Structures are given as structure tokens and as C-alpha cells.
Short mmCIF file of C-alpha atoms in Angstrom, two decimals:
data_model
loop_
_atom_site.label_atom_id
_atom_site.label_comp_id
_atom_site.label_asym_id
_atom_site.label_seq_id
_atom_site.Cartn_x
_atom_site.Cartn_y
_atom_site.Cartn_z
CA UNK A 178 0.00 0.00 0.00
CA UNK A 179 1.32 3.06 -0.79
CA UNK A 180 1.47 6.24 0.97
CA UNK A 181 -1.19 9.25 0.95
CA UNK A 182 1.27 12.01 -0.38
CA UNK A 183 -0.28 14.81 -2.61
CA UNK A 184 0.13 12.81 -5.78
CA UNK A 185 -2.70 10.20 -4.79
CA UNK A 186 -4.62 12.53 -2.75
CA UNK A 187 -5.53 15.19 -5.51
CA UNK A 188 -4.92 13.95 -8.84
CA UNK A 189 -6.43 16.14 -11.42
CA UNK A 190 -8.81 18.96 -12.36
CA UNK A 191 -11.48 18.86 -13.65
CA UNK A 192 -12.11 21.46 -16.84
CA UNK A 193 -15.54 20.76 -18.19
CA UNK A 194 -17.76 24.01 -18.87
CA UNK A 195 -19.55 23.50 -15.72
CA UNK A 196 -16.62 23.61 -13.52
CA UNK A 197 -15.66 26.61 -15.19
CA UNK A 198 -18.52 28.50 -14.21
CA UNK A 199 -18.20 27.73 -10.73
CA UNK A 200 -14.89 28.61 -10.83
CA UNK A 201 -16.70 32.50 -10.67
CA UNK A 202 -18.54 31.54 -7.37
CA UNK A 203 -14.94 30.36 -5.64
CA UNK A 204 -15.47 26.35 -6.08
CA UNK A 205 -12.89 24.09 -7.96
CA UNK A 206 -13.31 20.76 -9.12
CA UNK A 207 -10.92 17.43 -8.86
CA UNK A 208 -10.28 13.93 -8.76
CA UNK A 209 -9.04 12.38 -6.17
CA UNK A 210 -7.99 9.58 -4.62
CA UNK A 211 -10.99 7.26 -3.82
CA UNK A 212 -9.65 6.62 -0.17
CA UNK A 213 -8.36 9.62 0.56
CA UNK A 214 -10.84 11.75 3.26
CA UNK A 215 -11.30 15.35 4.03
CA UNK A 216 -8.89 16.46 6.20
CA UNK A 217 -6.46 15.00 3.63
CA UNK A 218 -7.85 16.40 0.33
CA UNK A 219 -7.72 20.07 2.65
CA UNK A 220 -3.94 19.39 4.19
CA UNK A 221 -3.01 18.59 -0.14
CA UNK A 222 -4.55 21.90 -1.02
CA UNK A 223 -3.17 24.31 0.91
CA UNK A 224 0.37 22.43 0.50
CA UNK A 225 -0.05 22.63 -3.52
CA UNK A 226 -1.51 26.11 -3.62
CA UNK A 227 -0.98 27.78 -0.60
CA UNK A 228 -4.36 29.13 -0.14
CA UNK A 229 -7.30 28.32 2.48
CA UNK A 230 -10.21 26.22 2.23
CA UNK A 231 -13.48 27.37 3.23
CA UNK A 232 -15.02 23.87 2.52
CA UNK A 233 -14.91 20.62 0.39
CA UNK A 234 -17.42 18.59 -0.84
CA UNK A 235 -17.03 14.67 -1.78
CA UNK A 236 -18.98 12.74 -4.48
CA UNK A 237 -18.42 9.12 -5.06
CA UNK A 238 -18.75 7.89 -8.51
CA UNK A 239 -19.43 3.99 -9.04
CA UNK A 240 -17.27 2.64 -12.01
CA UNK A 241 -20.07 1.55 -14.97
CA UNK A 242 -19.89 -2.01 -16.31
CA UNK A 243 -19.54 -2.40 -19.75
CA UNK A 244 -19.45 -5.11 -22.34
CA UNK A 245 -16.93 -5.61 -24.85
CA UNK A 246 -19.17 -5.76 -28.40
CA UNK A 247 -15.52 -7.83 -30.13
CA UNK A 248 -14.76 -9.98 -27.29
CA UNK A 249 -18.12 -10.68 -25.09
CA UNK A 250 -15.87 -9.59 -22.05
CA UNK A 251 -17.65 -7.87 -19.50
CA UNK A 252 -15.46 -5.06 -18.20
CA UNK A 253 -15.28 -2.95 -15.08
CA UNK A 254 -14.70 0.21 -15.02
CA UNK A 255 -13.18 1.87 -11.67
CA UNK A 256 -14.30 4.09 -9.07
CA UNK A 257 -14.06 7.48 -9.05
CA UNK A 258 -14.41 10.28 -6.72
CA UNK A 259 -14.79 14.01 -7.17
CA UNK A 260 -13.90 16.91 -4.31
CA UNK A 261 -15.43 20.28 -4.67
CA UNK A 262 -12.99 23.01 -2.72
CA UNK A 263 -14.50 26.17 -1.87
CA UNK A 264 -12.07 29.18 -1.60
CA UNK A 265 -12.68 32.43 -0.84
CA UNK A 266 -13.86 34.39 -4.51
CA UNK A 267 -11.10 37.29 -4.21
CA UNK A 268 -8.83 34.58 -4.39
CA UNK A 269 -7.83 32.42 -7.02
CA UNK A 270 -5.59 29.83 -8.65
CA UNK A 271 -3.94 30.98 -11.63
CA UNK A 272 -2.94 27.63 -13.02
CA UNK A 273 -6.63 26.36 -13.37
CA UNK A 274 -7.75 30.13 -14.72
CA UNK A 275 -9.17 29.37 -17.75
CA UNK A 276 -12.05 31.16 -17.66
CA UNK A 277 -10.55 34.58 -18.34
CA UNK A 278 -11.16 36.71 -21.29
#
């Protein structure tokens, strides 16, 4: 098993159109680690970005299964999960700033 470090705690963001827009109201969307909890995903943010957390949300996303149409193979997808951080709205994180015009 390995260890919870920042890489397998918060592992990506999530740029869709909808996290975009609610990148306006202060809240930032990412995968992370399915076993990783709270106070982790919070002590990974502020030590990537330096900035406080107001609140985070968790969503768990069960992996679909799927059949293969060439081999008959059913196939598993895996579990997901999704954390929605809540900063403060004067701040924000350049990196994921996509939004602006």
C-alpha cells in the first residue's frame, strides 16, 4: 500500500464548462484519490496552492460495467471520486484560470 502524499490525494482537475462556471462563485473541481478523506484532500490543497479552504465537498462515482461488443468480455470500469474546494472568490488559482477573457 502506498502512501497518501499529494500525488494520490488530488490527482487532477477537472475542466468541463460547468466547472468553469463555478470557478466565478470560488469552487474548484478534482479527482481524487478514492480513499483519501477530508482532512487530507484540505492538508493537499493548501500544500499545492498555498491558499485556504473554506469547505470541500465529496462525491463518489461507481465505475459503470460495460461489455466488450468484439470480445463478449464484460469489463469494469473503476471508481471514481470528485472533491469540490471552496475558496474564498477574491482569491484564485492561476494555473486552473481558464475562464478569463
Amino acid at each position: 500500500m502506498a502512501k497518501n502524499t499529494i500525488q494520490n490525494t488530488i490527482l487532477a482537475p477537472i475542466i468541463t464548462e460547468k466547472s468553469l462556471t463555478a470557478q466565478a462563485r470560488g469552487v474548484y473541481s478534482f479527482w481524487v484519490g478514492v480513499k483519501s478523506s477530508k482532512p487530507q484532500i484540505v492538508s493537499a490543497f493548501i500544500k499545492l496552492f498555498s491558499i485556504p479552504v473554506l469547505s470541500v465537498r465529496t462525491q463518489k462515482l461507481v465505475g459503470k460495467v460495460k461489455a466488450d461488443p468484439k470480445s463478449r468480455k464484460v469489463i469494469h470500469r473503476s471508481d471514481r471520486k470528485r472533491a469540490l474546494i471552496t475558496i474564498d472568490k477574491k482569491q484564485k488559482i492561476e494555473l486552473l484560470n481558464l475562464n478569463s477573457k
